[in-house]
Short mmCIF file of N, CA and C and ligand atoms in Angstrom, two decimals:
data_model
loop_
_atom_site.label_atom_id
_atom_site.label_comp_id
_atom_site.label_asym_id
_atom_site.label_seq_id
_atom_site.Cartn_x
_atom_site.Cartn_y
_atom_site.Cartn_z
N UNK A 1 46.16 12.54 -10.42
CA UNK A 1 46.12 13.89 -10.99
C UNK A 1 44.87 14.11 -11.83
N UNK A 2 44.40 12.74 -11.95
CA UNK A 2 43.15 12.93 -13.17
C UNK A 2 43.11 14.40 -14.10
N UNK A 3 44.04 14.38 -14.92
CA UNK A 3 43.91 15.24 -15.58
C UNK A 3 43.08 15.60 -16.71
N UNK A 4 42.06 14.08 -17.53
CA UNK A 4 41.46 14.57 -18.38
C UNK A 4 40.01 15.35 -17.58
N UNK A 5 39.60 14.67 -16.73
CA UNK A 5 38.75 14.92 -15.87
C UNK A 5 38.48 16.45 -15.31
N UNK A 6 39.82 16.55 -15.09
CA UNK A 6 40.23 18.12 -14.64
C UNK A 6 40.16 19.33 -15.73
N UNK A 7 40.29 18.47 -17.07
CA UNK A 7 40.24 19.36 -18.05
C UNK A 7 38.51 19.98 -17.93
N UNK A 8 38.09 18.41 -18.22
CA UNK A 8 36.31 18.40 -19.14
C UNK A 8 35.53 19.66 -17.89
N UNK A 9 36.18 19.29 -16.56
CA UNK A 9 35.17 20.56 -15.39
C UNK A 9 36.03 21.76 -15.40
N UNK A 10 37.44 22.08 -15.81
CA UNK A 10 37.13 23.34 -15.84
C UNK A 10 38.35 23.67 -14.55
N UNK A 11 38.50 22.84 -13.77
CA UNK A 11 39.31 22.73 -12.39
C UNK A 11 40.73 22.51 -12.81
N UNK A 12 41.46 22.22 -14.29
CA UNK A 12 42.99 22.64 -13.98
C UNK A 12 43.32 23.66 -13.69
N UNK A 13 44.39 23.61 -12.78
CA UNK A 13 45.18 24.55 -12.64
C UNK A 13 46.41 25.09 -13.14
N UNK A 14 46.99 25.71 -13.84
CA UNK A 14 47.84 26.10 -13.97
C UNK A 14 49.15 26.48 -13.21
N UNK A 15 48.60 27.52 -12.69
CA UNK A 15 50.17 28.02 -11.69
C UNK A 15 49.42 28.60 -10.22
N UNK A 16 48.55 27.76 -9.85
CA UNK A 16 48.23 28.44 -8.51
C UNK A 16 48.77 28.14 -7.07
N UNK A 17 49.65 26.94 -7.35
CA UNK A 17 49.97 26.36 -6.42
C UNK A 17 52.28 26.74 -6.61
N UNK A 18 52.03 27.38 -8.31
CA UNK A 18 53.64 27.77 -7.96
C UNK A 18 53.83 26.19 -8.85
N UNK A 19 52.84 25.32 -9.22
CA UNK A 19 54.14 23.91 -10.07
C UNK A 19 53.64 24.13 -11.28
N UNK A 20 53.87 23.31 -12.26
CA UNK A 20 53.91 23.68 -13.60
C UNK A 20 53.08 21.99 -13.94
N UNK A 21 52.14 21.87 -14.67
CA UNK A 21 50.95 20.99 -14.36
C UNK A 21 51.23 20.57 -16.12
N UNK A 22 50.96 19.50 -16.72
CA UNK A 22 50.83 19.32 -18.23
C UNK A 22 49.02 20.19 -18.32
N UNK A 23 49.27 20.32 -19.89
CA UNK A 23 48.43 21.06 -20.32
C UNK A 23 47.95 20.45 -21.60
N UNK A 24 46.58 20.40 -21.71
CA UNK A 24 46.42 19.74 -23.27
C UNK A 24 46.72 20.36 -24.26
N UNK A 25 47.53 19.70 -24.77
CA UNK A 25 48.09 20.05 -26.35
C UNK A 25 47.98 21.13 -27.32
N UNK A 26 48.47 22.44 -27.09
CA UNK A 26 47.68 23.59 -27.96
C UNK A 26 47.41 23.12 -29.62
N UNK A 27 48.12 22.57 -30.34
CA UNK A 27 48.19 21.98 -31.71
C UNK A 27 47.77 20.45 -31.12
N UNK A 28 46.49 20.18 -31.11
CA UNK A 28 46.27 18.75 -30.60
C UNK A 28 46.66 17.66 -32.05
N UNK A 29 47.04 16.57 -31.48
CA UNK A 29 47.49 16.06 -32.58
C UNK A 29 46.55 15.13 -33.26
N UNK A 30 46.62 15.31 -34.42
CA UNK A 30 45.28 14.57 -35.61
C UNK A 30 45.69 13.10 -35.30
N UNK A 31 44.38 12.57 -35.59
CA UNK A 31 44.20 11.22 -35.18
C UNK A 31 45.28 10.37 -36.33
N UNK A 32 45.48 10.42 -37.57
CA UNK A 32 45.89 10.20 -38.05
C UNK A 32 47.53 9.65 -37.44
N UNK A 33 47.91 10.68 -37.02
CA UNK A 33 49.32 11.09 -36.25
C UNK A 33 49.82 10.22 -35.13
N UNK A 34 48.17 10.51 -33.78
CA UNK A 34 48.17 9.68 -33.15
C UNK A 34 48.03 8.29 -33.54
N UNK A 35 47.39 7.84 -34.13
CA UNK A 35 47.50 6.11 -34.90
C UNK A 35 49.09 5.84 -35.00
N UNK A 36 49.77 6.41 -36.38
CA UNK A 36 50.97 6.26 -36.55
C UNK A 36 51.93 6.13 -35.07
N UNK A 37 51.72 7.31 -34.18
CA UNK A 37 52.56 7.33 -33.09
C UNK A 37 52.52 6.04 -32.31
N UNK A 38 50.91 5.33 -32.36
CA UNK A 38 50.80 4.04 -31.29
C UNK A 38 50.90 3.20 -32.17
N UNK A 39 51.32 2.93 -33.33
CA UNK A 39 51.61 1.72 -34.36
C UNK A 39 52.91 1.20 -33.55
N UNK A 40 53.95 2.40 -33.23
CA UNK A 40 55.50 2.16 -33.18
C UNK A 40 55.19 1.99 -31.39
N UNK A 41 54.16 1.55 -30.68
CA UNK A 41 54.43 1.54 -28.98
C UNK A 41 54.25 -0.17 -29.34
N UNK A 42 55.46 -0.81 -28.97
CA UNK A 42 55.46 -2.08 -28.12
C UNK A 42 53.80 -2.68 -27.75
N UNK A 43 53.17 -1.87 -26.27
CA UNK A 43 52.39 -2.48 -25.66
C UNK A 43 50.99 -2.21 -26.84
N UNK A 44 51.08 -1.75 -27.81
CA UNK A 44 49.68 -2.07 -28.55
C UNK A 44 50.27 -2.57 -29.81
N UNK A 45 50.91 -3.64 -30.14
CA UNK A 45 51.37 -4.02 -31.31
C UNK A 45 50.59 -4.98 -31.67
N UNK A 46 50.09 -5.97 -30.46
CA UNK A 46 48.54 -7.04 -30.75
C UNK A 46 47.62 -5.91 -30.87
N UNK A 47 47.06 -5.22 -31.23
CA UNK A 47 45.99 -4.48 -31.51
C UNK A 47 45.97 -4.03 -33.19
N UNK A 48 44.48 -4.47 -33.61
CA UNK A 48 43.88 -4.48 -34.64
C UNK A 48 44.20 -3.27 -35.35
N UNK A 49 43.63 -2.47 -36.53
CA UNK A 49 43.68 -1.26 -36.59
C UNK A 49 42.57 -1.09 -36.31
N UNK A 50 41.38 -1.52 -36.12
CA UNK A 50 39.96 -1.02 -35.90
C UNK A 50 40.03 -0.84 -34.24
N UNK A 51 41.19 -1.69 -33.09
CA UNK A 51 41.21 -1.24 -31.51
C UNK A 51 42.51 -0.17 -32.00
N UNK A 52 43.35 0.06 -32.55
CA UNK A 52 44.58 0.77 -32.48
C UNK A 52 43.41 2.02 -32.76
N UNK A 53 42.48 2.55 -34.07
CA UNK A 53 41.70 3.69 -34.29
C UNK A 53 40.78 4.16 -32.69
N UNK A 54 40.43 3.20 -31.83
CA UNK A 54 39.54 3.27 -30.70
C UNK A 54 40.97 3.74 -29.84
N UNK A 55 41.72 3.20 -29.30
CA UNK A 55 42.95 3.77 -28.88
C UNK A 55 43.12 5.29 -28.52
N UNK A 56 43.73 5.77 -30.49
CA UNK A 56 43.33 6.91 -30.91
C UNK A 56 42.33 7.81 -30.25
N UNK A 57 40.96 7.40 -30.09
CA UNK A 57 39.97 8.22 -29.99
C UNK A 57 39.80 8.11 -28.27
N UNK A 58 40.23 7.58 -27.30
CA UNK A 58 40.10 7.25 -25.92
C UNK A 58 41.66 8.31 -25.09
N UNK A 59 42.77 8.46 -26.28
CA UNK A 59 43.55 8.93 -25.77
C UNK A 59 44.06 10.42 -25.78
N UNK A 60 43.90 10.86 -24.85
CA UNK A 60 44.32 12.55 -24.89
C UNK A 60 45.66 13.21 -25.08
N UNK A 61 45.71 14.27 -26.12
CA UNK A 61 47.19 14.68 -25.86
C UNK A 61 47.56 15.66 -24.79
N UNK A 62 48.50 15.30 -24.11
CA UNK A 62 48.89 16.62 -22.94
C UNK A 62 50.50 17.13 -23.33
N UNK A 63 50.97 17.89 -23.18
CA UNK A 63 51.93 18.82 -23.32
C UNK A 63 52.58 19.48 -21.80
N UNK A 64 53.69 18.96 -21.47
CA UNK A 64 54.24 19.15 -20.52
C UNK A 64 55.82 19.85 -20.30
N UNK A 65 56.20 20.77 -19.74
CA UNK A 65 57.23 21.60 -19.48
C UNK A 65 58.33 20.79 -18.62
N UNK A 66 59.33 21.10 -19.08
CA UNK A 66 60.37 20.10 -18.26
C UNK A 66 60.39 20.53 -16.99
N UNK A 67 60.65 19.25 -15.73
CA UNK A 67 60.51 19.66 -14.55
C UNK A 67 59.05 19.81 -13.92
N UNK A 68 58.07 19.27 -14.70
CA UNK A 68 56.39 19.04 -14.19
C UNK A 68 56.85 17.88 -13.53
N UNK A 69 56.04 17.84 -12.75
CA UNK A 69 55.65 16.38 -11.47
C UNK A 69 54.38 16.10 -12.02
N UNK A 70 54.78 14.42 -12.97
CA UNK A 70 53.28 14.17 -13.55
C UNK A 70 52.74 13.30 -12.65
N UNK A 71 53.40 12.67 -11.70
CA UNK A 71 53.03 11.85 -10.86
C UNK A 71 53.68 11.53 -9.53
N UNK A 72 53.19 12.04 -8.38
CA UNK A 72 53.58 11.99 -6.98
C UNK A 72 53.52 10.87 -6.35
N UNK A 73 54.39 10.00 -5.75
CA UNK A 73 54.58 8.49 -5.17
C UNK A 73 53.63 8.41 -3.63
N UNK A 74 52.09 7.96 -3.34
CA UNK A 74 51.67 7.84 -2.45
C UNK A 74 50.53 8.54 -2.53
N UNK A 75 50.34 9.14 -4.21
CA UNK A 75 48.64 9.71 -4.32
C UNK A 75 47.91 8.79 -4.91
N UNK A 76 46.90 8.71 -5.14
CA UNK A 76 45.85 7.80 -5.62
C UNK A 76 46.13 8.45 -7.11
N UNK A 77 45.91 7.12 -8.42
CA UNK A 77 45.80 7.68 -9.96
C UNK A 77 44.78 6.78 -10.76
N UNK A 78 44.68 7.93 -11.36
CA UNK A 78 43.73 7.40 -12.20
C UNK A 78 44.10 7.25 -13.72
N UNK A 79 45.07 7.58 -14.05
CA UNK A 79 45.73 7.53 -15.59
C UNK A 79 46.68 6.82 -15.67
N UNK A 80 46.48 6.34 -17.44
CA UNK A 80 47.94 5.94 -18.04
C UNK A 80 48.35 6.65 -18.59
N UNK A 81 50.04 6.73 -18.62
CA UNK A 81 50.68 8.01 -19.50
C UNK A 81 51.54 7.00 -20.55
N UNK A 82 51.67 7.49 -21.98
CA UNK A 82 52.37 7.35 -22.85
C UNK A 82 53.31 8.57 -23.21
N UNK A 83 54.60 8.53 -23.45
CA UNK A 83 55.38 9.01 -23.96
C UNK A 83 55.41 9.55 -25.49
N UNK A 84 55.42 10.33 -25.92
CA UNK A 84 55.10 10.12 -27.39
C UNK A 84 56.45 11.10 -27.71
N UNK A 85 56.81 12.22 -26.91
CA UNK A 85 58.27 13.09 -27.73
C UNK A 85 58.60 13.35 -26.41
N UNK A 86 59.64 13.38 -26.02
CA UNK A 86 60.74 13.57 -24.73
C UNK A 86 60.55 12.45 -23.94
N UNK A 87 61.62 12.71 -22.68
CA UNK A 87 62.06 11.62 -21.68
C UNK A 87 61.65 11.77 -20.15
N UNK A 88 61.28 11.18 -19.66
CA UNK A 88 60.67 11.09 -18.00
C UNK A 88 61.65 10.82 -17.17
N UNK A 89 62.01 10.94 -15.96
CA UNK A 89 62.33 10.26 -14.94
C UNK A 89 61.48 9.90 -13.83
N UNK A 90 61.87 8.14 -14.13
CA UNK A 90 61.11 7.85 -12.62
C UNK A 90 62.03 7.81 -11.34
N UNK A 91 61.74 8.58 -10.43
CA UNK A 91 62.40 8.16 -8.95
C UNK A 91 61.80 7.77 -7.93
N UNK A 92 62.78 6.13 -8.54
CA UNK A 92 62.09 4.59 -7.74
C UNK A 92 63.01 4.61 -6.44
N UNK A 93 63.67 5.62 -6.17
CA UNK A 93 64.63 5.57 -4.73
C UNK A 93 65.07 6.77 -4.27
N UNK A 94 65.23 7.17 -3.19
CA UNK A 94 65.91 8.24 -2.95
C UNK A 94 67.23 8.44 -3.45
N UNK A 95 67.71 7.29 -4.15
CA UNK A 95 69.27 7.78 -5.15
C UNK A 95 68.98 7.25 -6.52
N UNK A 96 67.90 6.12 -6.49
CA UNK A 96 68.07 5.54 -7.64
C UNK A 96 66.88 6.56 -8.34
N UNK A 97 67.23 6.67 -10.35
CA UNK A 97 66.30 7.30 -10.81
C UNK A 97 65.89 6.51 -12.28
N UNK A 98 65.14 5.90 -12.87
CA UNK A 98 65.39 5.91 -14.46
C UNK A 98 64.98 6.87 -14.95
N UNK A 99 65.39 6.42 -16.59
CA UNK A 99 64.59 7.02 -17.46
C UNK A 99 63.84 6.89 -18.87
N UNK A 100 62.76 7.32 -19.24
CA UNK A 100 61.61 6.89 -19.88
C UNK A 100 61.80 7.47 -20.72
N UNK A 101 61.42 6.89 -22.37
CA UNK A 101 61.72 7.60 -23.20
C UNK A 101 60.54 7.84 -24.43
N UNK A 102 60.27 7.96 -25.18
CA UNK A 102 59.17 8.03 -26.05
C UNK A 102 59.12 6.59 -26.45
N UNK A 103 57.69 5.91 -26.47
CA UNK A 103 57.18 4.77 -27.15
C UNK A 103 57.44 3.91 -25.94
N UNK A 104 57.62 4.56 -24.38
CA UNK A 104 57.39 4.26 -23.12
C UNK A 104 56.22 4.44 -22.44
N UNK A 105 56.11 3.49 -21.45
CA UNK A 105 54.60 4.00 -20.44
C UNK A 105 55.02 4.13 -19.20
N UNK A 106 53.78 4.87 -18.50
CA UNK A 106 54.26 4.83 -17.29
C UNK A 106 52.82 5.20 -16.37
N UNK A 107 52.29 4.42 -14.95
CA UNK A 107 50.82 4.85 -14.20
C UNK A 107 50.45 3.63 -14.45
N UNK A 108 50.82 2.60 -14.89
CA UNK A 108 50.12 1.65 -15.28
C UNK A 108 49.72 0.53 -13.69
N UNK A 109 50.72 0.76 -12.59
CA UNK A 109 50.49 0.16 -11.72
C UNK A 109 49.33 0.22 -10.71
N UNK A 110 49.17 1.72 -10.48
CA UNK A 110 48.04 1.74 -9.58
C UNK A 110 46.92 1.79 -10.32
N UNK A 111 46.81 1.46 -11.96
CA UNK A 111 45.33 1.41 -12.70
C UNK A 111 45.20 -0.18 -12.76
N UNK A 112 46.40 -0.62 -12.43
CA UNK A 112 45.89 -2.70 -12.20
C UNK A 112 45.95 -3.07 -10.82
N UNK A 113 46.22 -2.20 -9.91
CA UNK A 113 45.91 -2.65 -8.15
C UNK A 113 45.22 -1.81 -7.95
N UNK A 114 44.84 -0.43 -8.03
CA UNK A 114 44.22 0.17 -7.25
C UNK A 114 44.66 0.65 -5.95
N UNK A 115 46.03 0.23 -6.13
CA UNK A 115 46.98 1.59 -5.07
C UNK A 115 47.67 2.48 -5.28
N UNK A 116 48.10 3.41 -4.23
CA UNK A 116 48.54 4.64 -4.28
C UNK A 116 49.71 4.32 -5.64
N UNK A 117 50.13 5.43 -5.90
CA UNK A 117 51.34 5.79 -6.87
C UNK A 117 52.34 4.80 -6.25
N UNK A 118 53.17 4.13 -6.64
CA UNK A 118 54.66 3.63 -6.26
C UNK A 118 55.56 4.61 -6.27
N UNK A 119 55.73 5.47 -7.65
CA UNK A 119 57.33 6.03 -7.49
C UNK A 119 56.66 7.58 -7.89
N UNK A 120 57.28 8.41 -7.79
CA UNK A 120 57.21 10.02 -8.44
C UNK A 120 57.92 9.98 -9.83
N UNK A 121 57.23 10.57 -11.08
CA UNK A 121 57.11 10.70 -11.89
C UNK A 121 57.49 12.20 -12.62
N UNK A 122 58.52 12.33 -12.82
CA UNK A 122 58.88 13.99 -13.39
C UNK A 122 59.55 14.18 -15.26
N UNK A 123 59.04 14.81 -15.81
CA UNK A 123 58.95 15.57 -16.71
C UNK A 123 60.75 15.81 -17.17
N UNK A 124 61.73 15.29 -17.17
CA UNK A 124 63.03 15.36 -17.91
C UNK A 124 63.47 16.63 -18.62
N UNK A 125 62.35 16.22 -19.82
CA UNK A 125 62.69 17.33 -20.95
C UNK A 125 61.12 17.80 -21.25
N UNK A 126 61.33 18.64 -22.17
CA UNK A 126 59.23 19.19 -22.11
C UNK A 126 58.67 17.78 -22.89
N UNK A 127 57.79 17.67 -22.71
CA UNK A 127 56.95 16.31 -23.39
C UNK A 127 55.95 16.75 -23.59
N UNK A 128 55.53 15.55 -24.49
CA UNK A 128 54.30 14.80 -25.29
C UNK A 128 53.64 13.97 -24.90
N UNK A 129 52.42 13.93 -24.25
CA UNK A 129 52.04 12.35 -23.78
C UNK A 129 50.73 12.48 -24.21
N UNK A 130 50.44 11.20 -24.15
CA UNK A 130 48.82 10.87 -24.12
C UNK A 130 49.13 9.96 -23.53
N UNK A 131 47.15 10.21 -22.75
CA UNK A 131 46.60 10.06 -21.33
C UNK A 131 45.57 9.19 -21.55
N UNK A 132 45.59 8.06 -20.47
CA UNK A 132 44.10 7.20 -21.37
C UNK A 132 43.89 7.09 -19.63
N UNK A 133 42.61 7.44 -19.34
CA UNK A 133 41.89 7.34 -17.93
C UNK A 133 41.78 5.60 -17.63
N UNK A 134 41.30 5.55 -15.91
CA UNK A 134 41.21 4.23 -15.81
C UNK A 134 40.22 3.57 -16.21
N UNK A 135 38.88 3.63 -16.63
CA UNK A 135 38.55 3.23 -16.89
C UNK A 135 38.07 2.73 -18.67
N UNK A 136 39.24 3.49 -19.49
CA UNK A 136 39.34 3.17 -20.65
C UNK A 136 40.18 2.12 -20.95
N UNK A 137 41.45 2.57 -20.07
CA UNK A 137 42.71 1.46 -19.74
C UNK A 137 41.91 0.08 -19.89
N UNK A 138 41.35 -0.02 -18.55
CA UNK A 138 40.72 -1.37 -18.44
C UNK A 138 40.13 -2.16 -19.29
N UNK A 139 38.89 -1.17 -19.99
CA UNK A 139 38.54 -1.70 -20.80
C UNK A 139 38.98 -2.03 -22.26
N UNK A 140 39.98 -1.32 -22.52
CA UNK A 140 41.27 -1.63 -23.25
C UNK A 140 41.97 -3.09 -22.98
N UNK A 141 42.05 -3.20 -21.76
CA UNK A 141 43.18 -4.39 -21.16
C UNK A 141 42.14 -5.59 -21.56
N UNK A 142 41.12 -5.46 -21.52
CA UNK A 142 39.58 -6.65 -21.41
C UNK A 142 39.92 -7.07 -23.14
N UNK A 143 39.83 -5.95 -23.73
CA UNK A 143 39.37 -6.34 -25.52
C UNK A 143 40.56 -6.83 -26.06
N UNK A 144 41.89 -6.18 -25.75
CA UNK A 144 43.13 -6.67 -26.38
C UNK A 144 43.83 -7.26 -25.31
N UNK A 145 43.47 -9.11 -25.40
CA UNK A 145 44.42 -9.54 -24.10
C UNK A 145 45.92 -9.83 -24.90
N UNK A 146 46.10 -9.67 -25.82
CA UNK A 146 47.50 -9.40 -26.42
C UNK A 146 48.32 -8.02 -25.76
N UNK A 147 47.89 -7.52 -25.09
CA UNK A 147 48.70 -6.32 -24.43
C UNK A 147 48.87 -7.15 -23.23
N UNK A 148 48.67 -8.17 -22.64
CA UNK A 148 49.18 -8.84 -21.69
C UNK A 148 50.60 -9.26 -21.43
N UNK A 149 50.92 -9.66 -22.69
CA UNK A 149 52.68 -10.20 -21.99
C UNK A 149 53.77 -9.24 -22.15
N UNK A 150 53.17 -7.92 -22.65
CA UNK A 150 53.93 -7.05 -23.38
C UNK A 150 54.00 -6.25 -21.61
N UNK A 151 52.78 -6.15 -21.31
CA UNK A 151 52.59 -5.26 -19.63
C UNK A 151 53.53 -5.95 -18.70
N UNK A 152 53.35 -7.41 -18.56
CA UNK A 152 53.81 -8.14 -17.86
C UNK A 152 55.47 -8.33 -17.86
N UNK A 153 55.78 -8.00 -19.29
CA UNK A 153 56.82 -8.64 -19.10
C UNK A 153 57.73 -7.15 -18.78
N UNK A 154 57.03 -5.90 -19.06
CA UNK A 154 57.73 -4.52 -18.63
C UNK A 154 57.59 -4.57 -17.01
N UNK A 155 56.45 -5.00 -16.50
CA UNK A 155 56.06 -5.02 -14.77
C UNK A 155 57.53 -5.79 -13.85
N UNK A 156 57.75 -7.06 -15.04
CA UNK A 156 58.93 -8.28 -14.43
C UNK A 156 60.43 -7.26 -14.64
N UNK A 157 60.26 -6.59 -15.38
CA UNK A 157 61.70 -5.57 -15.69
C UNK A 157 61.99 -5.14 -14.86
N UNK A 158 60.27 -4.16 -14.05
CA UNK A 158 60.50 -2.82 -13.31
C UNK A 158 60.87 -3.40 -11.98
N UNK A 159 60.36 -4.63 -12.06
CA UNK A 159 60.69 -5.22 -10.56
C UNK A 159 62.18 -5.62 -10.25
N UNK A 160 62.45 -6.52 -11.10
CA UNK A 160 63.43 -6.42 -10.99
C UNK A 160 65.05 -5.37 -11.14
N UNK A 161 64.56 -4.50 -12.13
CA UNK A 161 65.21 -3.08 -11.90
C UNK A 161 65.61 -2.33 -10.68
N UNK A 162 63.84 -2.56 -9.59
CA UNK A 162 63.82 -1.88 -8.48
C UNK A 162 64.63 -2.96 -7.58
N UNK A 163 64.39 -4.03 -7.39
CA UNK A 163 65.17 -4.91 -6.68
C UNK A 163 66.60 -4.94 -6.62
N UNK A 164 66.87 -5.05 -7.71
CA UNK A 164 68.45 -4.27 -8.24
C UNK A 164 68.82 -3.62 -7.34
N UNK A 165 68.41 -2.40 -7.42
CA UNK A 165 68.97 -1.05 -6.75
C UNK A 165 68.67 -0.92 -5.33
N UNK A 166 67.68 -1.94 -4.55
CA UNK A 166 67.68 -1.76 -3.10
C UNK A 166 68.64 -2.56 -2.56
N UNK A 167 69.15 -3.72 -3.48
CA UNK A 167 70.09 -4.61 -3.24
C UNK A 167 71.68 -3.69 -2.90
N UNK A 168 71.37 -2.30 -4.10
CA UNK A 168 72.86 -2.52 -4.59
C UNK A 168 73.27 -1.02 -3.16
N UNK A 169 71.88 -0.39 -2.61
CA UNK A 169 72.04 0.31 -1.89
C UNK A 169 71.72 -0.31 -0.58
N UNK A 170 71.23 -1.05 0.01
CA UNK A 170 71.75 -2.13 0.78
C UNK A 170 72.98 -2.34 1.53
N UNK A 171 73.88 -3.05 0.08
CA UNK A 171 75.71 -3.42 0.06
C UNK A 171 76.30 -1.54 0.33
N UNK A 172 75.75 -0.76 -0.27
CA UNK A 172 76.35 0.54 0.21
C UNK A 172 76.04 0.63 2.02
N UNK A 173 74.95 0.71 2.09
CA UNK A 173 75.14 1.07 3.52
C UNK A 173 75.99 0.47 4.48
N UNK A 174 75.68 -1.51 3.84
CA UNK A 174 76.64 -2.15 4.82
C UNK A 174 77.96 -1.86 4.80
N UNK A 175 78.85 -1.53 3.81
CA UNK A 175 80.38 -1.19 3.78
C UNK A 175 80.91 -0.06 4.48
P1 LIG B 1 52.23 3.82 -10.79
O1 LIG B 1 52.58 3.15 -9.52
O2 LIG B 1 50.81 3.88 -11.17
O3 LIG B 1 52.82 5.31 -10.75
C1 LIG B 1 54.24 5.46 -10.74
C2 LIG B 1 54.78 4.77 -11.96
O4 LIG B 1 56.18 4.74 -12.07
C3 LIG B 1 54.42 3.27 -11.91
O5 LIG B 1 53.02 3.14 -12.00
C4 LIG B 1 55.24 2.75 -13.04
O6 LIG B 1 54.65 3.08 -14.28
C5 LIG B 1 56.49 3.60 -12.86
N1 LIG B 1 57.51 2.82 -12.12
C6 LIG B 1 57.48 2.43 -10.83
N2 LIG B 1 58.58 1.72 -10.53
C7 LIG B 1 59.30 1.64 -11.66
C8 LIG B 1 60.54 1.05 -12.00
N3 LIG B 1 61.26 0.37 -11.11
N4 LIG B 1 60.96 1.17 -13.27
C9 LIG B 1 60.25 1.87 -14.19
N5 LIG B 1 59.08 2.45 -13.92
C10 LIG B 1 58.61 2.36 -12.68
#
């Protein structure tokens, strides 16, 4: 969706296509705010305050309407999304769905392989997120390798979460 990208040229869209797209933040939120908000995220808790302030300054706020599609399963991405106020659903199955809640992430897969989207990504309730592009991510992931077991050990969740549920729809079909 590259949305900061889309911002800086001028090319979001709004409603031309009929969907409802996040939008950057009309009251953008002071850095201050943002700091505090990524103090309380899990995956930057090894981070300094001098990388937590760089964080801050790399990450965009977007503002999203419940029922946005922030992320379509089988497009190419270029962002990470953080949660910062409301809840996401991911739908990792045609029955199965979770859900994401603030001081959650989510995009993080195709910015460490470099493939398409895995699952579709929708908007719950209206949200709050900030957006850190891929190539900030990365270089994020390089300076604080303390965000390593924190990624890893959410990646070993999701897998097994998803495994779960192909298992458990599987045993449905066979009965
Ligand atoms: P990505 O593949 O980049 O885009 C879709 C995102 O949905 C994916 O990154 C993860 O952040 C998230 N996702 C995919 N599968 C699961 C799962 N089983 N549980 C939670 N989140 C998931």
């Amino acid at each position: 969706m590259e949305l900061v990208g889309r911002m800086m040229d001028g090319t979001i869209s709004y409603a031309d296509r009929g969907e409802l797209e996040p939008v950057p933040s009309a009251s953008s939120i002071k850095q201050d705010e943002k700091m505090e908000r990524l103090e309380a995220v899990p995956l930057f808790a090894a981070c300094t305050r001098r990388q937590l302030r760089a964080v801050a300054r790399i990450a965009e706020s977007f503002d999203a309407a419940a029922d946005t599609v922030l992320i379509r399963a089988g497009e190419p991405g270029d962002e990470f999304y953080l949660i910062v106020e409301g809840t996401a659903r991911v739908h990792v199955s045609a029955t199965k769905r979770l859900r994401l809640r603030a001081g959650d992430f989510f995009g993080e897969m195709s910015l460490l392989d470099g493939e398409p989207r895995s699952a579709t990504v929708v908007a719950e309730t209206s949200l709050r997120l900030l957006v850190i592009g891929r190539r900030n991510f990365l270089e994020l992931f390089d300076k604080v390798p303390g965000m390593a077991p924190t990624l890893l050990a959410t990646l070993s969740r999701r897998v097994r979460r998803a495994e779960h549920a192909i298992d458990v729809s599987r045993h449905r079909v066979r009965r």
